[in-house]
Short mmCIF file of C-alpha atoms and ligand atoms in Angstrom, two decimals:
data_model
loop_
_atom_site.label_atom_id
_atom_site.label_comp_id
_atom_site.label_asym_id
_atom_site.label_seq_id
_atom_site.Cartn_x
_atom_site.Cartn_y
_atom_site.Cartn_z
CA MET G 1 27.20 -43.75 -78.55
CA LYS G 2 29.34 -46.13 -76.80
CA VAL G 3 28.15 -47.25 -73.30
CA SER G 4 30.66 -48.46 -70.56
CA LYS G 5 28.00 -48.84 -68.16
CA ILE G 6 24.33 -49.40 -67.67
CA PHE G 7 22.51 -48.67 -64.62
CA LEU G 8 18.89 -50.03 -63.94
CA TYR G 9 16.61 -48.43 -61.33
CA ASP G 10 14.31 -50.74 -59.92
CA GLU G 11 10.36 -50.28 -59.35
CA PRO G 12 10.10 -52.46 -55.99
CA ALA G 13 6.07 -52.16 -56.46
CA VAL G 14 6.32 -54.34 -59.45
CA GLN G 15 8.57 -57.43 -58.39
CA GLU G 16 7.31 -59.26 -61.64
CA ILE G 17 10.04 -57.01 -63.75
CA GLN G 18 12.53 -59.42 -61.91
CA ILE G 19 15.30 -56.96 -62.31
CA SER G 20 18.07 -59.16 -61.26
CA ASN G 21 17.00 -61.24 -64.04
CA LEU G 22 17.24 -58.35 -66.74
CA LYS G 23 20.70 -57.44 -65.24
CA ASN G 24 21.74 -61.11 -66.52
CA PHE G 25 19.91 -60.53 -69.85
CA LEU G 26 21.55 -57.41 -70.40
CA GLN G 27 25.15 -58.95 -69.41
CA GLU G 28 24.55 -61.71 -71.71
CA THR G 29 23.50 -59.42 -74.42
CA PHE G 30 25.82 -56.27 -74.34
CA HIS G 31 28.92 -57.58 -72.19
CA VAL G 32 28.86 -54.43 -70.54
CA ASP G 33 28.90 -53.76 -66.87
CA ILE G 34 25.17 -53.52 -65.35
CA GLU G 35 24.44 -52.27 -62.26
CA ILE G 36 21.01 -52.09 -60.33
CA LYS G 37 20.09 -49.05 -58.04
CA LYS G 38 17.13 -48.80 -55.92
CA CYS G 39 14.06 -46.68 -56.92
CA ILE G 40 15.17 -43.27 -58.46
CA PHE G 41 12.00 -41.39 -56.59
CA ASN G 42 13.18 -42.71 -52.94
CA ASN G 43 14.84 -39.90 -50.78
CA LEU G 44 13.89 -36.87 -53.13
CA ASP G 45 14.47 -33.44 -51.66
CA GLY G 46 11.36 -31.13 -51.40
CA LYS G 47 11.92 -29.26 -54.37
CA THR G 48 12.33 -32.39 -56.70
CA ILE G 49 8.95 -33.69 -55.46
CA GLU G 50 7.21 -30.37 -56.17
CA LYS G 51 8.51 -30.72 -59.74
CA ILE G 52 7.48 -34.16 -60.59
CA SER G 53 4.16 -32.99 -59.18
CA GLY G 54 4.25 -30.26 -61.54
CA CYS G 55 4.75 -32.77 -64.81
CA ARG G 56 1.06 -34.37 -64.24
CA ILE G 57 -1.55 -34.08 -66.99
CA PHE G 58 -4.91 -32.91 -66.18
CA ASP G 59 -6.60 -32.55 -69.57
CA PRO G 60 -4.94 -35.17 -72.36
CA LYS G 61 -6.17 -33.17 -75.08
CA MET G 62 -4.06 -30.20 -74.27
CA PRO G 63 -0.36 -29.70 -74.73
CA PHE G 64 1.52 -29.54 -71.61
CA LYS G 65 1.22 -26.59 -69.53
CA GLU G 66 3.25 -26.24 -66.39
CA HIS G 67 1.11 -27.04 -63.49
CA LEU G 68 1.66 -25.52 -60.04
CA PRO G 69 0.77 -28.21 -57.66
CA ASN G 70 -1.51 -27.63 -54.34
CA LYS G 71 -0.42 -29.01 -50.86
CA GLN G 72 -2.91 -31.95 -51.54
CA GLU G 73 -1.00 -32.92 -54.69
CA ILE G 74 2.50 -32.39 -53.13
CA ASP G 75 1.66 -34.48 -50.26
CA PHE G 76 0.19 -37.24 -52.72
CA GLU G 77 3.56 -36.95 -54.71
CA LYS G 78 5.65 -37.26 -51.51
CA SER G 79 3.98 -40.45 -50.26
CA VAL G 80 4.22 -42.19 -53.75
CA CYS G 81 7.85 -41.29 -54.10
CA GLU G 82 8.57 -42.78 -50.89
CA ASP G 83 6.06 -46.02 -51.23
CA THR G 84 5.49 -46.39 -55.22
CA LYS G 85 3.09 -49.22 -54.14
CA LEU G 86 0.69 -46.46 -53.45
CA MET G 87 0.13 -45.73 -56.90
CA GLU G 88 -1.86 -48.96 -57.10
CA LYS G 89 -4.66 -47.10 -54.80
CA THR G 90 -4.86 -44.54 -57.48
CA THR G 91 -7.55 -45.02 -60.32
CA MET G 92 -6.35 -47.31 -63.22
CA VAL G 93 -6.80 -46.67 -66.71
CA GLU G 94 -9.11 -49.69 -66.99
CA ASN G 95 -11.60 -48.52 -64.32
CA ALA G 96 -11.48 -45.01 -64.98
CA GLU G 97 -14.93 -43.47 -65.84
CA ARG G 98 -12.97 -40.41 -67.58
CA ILE G 99 -9.51 -40.75 -68.30
CA GLU G 100 -8.76 -37.72 -66.35
CA ASP G 101 -9.14 -39.60 -63.29
CA VAL G 102 -6.02 -41.16 -63.82
CA VAL G 103 -2.71 -39.86 -62.23
CA MET G 104 -0.65 -39.45 -65.57
CA TYR G 105 2.52 -37.67 -66.25
CA ASP G 106 4.35 -35.65 -69.08
CA GLY G 107 7.07 -38.43 -70.12
CA PHE G 108 9.60 -35.70 -71.46
CA LYS G 109 9.36 -33.67 -68.45
CA VAL G 110 9.71 -36.22 -66.00
CA GLN G 111 12.72 -37.42 -68.01
CA ASN G 112 14.26 -33.82 -67.53
CA ILE G 113 14.21 -34.30 -64.06
CA ILE G 114 15.23 -37.53 -63.61
CA TYR G 115 18.12 -36.52 -65.51
CA ASP G 116 19.05 -33.64 -62.96
CA ILE G 117 18.91 -36.06 -60.25
CA ILE G 118 21.31 -38.36 -62.01
CA THR G 119 23.53 -35.88 -63.35
CA LYS G 120 24.17 -34.34 -59.68
CA ASN G 121 26.08 -37.58 -59.05
CA ASP G 122 27.24 -39.02 -62.17
CA SER G 123 28.51 -36.93 -64.88
CA ALA G 124 30.32 -39.60 -67.06
CA THR G 125 28.33 -39.62 -70.46
CA ASN G 126 29.21 -43.08 -71.26
CA ASN G 127 27.01 -44.46 -68.70
CA LEU G 128 23.38 -45.20 -69.61
CA HIS G 129 20.60 -44.87 -67.15
CA ILE G 130 17.37 -46.78 -67.41
CA VAL G 131 14.50 -45.84 -65.08
CA PHE G 132 11.69 -48.41 -64.32
CA THR G 133 8.63 -46.99 -62.76
CA ASN G 134 4.81 -47.75 -62.30
CA ARG G 135 3.95 -44.28 -63.02
CA LEU G 136 1.94 -43.68 -66.10
CA ILE G 137 4.09 -41.77 -68.63
CA CYS G 138 2.39 -40.04 -71.51
CA THR G 139 3.61 -37.88 -74.53
CA TYR G 140 1.83 -35.60 -76.29
CA ASP G 141 1.29 -36.34 -79.93
CA THR G 142 0.70 -33.20 -82.21
CA THR G 143 -0.72 -35.71 -85.36
CA ASP G 144 -3.72 -36.22 -83.36
CA SER G 145 -3.25 -33.32 -80.67
CA ARG G 146 -3.76 -35.73 -77.54
CA TYR G 147 -1.54 -37.40 -74.94
CA HIS G 148 -0.89 -41.30 -75.16
CA GLY G 149 0.45 -43.54 -72.80
CA ARG G 150 3.95 -44.52 -73.54
CA ALA G 151 5.75 -47.91 -72.36
CA VAL G 152 9.29 -46.58 -72.99
CA ILE G 153 10.87 -43.15 -73.54
CA CYS G 154 14.31 -43.73 -75.09
CA SER G 155 17.01 -41.27 -74.45
CA ASN G 156 19.62 -40.93 -71.50
CA PRO G 157 18.08 -41.42 -69.05
CA SER G 158 15.54 -43.76 -70.35
CA ILE G 159 12.25 -44.39 -68.74
CA ILE G 160 10.35 -47.58 -68.86
CA SER G 161 6.85 -47.63 -67.60
CA THR G 162 5.20 -51.06 -66.48
CA THR G 163 1.80 -49.36 -66.49
CA GLY G 164 2.59 -48.30 -70.02
CA MET G 165 3.26 -51.87 -70.59
CA ILE G 166 0.01 -52.93 -69.94
CA GLU G 167 -1.88 -49.96 -70.98
CA ALA G 168 -0.26 -48.36 -74.02
CA PRO G 169 -0.35 -51.17 -76.51
CA ALA G 170 -3.82 -51.76 -77.03
CA ARG G 171 -6.15 -54.54 -75.93
CA PRO G 172 -8.72 -56.04 -78.77
CA ARG G 173 -11.43 -53.85 -79.87
CA GLU G 174 -13.97 -56.26 -78.79
CA TYR G 175 -12.53 -56.07 -75.10
CA TYR G 176 -13.09 -52.65 -75.04
CA PHE G 177 -16.73 -52.36 -75.99
CA GLU G 178 -17.56 -55.52 -73.76
CA ALA G 179 -15.54 -53.74 -70.86
CA MET G 180 -17.48 -50.36 -71.29
CA LYS G 181 -20.67 -52.25 -71.42
CA ARG G 182 -20.16 -53.62 -67.95
CA LYS G 183 -19.06 -50.65 -66.43
CA MET G 184 -22.28 -48.54 -67.96
CA GLN G 185 -24.08 -51.40 -66.04
CA GLY G 186 -22.23 -50.88 -62.90
CA LEU G 187 -20.55 -54.19 -62.89
CA ASP G 188 -16.89 -55.41 -62.54
CA ILE G 189 -14.94 -55.90 -65.49
CA GLN G 190 -12.78 -58.80 -64.08
CA ASP G 191 -15.36 -61.51 -65.93
CA VAL G 192 -14.64 -59.70 -69.25
CA LYS G 193 -10.83 -59.66 -68.60
CA LYS G 194 -11.22 -63.67 -67.84
CA ASN G 195 -13.02 -64.29 -71.50
CA TYR G 196 -9.38 -62.83 -72.76
CA ASN G 197 -7.34 -65.13 -70.94
CA GLY G 198 -3.81 -64.23 -71.47
CA GLU G 199 -4.20 -62.11 -74.72
CA PHE G 200 -3.11 -59.16 -73.23
CA LEU G 201 -0.90 -58.06 -70.15
CA ASP G 202 -2.26 -57.66 -66.66
CA TYR G 203 -1.14 -55.81 -63.66
CA HIS G 204 1.55 -58.11 -61.94
CA ASP G 205 1.58 -60.14 -65.12
CA LYS G 206 4.40 -62.91 -64.80
CA ARG G 207 5.33 -61.86 -68.13
CA LEU G 208 6.23 -58.60 -67.29
CA SER G 209 9.96 -59.31 -66.81
CA LYS G 210 10.45 -60.98 -70.50
CA ILE G 211 8.39 -57.66 -71.79
CA ALA G 212 10.57 -55.52 -70.20
CA GLU G 213 13.69 -57.32 -71.88
CA GLY G 214 12.32 -55.97 -75.28
CA TYR G 215 11.78 -52.52 -74.07
CA LEU G 216 15.35 -52.52 -72.59
CA LEU G 217 16.79 -53.53 -76.00
CA GLN G 218 14.99 -50.88 -77.59
CA ALA G 219 16.20 -48.08 -75.11
CA ILE G 220 19.89 -49.43 -75.54
CA PHE G 221 19.54 -49.84 -79.31
CA TYR G 222 18.47 -46.27 -79.58
CA TYR G 223 21.17 -44.81 -77.44
CA MET G 224 23.92 -47.07 -78.96
CA THR G 225 23.11 -46.83 -82.74
CA GLY G 226 20.39 -43.92 -82.95
CA ASP G 227 18.30 -46.69 -84.61
CA VAL G 228 14.79 -46.13 -83.42
CA PHE G 229 12.19 -49.25 -83.41
CA CYS G 230 11.98 -51.94 -85.99
CA ASP G 231 8.94 -52.29 -88.69
CA SER G 232 9.30 -56.38 -88.25
CA LEU G 233 7.16 -57.89 -86.10
CA ASP G 234 9.70 -60.77 -86.04
CA CYS G 235 12.03 -58.57 -83.86
CA ARG G 236 12.21 -57.44 -80.42
CA LEU G 237 12.60 -53.88 -81.46
CA ASN G 238 9.16 -53.97 -82.88
CA ASN G 239 7.44 -50.91 -81.55
CA ALA G 240 3.91 -52.76 -80.85
CA HIS G 241 0.65 -50.77 -80.82
CA TRP G 242 -1.09 -53.84 -80.04
CA GLN G 243 -1.03 -56.00 -76.72
CA LYS G 244 -1.21 -58.71 -79.58
CA ASP G 245 1.91 -57.82 -81.51
CA LEU G 246 3.68 -57.08 -78.04
CA LEU G 247 3.31 -60.63 -77.08
CA TYR G 248 4.15 -62.00 -80.31
CA SER G 249 7.08 -60.37 -80.99
CA GLN G 250 8.44 -60.51 -77.19
CA LEU G 251 7.31 -64.01 -76.33
CA LYS G 252 6.73 -65.91 -79.56
CA ILE G 253 9.57 -64.68 -81.38
CA GLY G 254 11.55 -63.55 -78.48
CA LYS G 255 14.70 -62.63 -80.83
CA LEU G 256 16.14 -59.58 -82.88
CA CYS G 257 15.60 -59.86 -86.82
CA ASN G 258 18.42 -60.71 -88.81
CA LYS G 259 19.53 -57.13 -89.61
CA HIS G 260 19.33 -55.85 -85.71
CA GLN G 261 21.23 -59.20 -84.74
CA ALA G 262 24.06 -58.30 -87.44
CA LEU G 263 24.08 -54.85 -85.96
CA LEU G 264 24.24 -56.05 -82.37
CA ASP G 265 27.28 -58.52 -83.59
CA LYS G 266 28.93 -55.51 -84.90
CA LEU G 267 28.93 -53.69 -81.55
CA HIS G 268 30.81 -56.66 -79.85
CA LEU G 269 33.69 -56.30 -82.26
ZN1 ZN T 1 14.74 -55.76 -86.43
#
């Protein structure tokens, strides 16, 4: 699909993505017009906020079931839409005793709502919209019958979750064992994290901007070419399942493999 313009919706709670740097990066890479828009979740009407609240997942082992939010949940959604920073006050994945305590959303359902919000004002099919959010978006996987956190949902609109970048690709196995042990003793996990200095992304990590570039490439390549992800670790389109691989492909390698670079060059012709 041809793209005439790309709209990037900011996540103001995560300044580290450095949205204006991302704009420059995309302009240099794709030579298309890029426009930065404010957070998509601001100034929504009550009905839309209620619908977003209805996308929450309460049992990750069950496929999506429409949830009828109560007043408290709608009030929460309203405040977190206005000030996305408030999401940081909720239980983080790494601190959760039960994963059900984390605020999670069905990514495809949220994507449908964002689609409706955007198409109300823009019906140009050649515009690609990419939304950054700190919400944890998940998709249900039928192969193991449970929801998994996602960093990116490729489509139009695409969603890139900063929390997903940090939590979806796994940290080292040993880290989880050590962290679990500390939690069971009622101790803080920060010391354990220190032992893994820089081996995985943390909240408000300075590397998030570079990592976001990779996920933007994945969303845009998918839209333009229909080509989803690359098997090679030496390519920024690699769909990392481990933090180690994510940091390797996006930071150490930091470029496309030959095949995908050739594809990009062809797009410019
Ligand atoms: Zn590749």
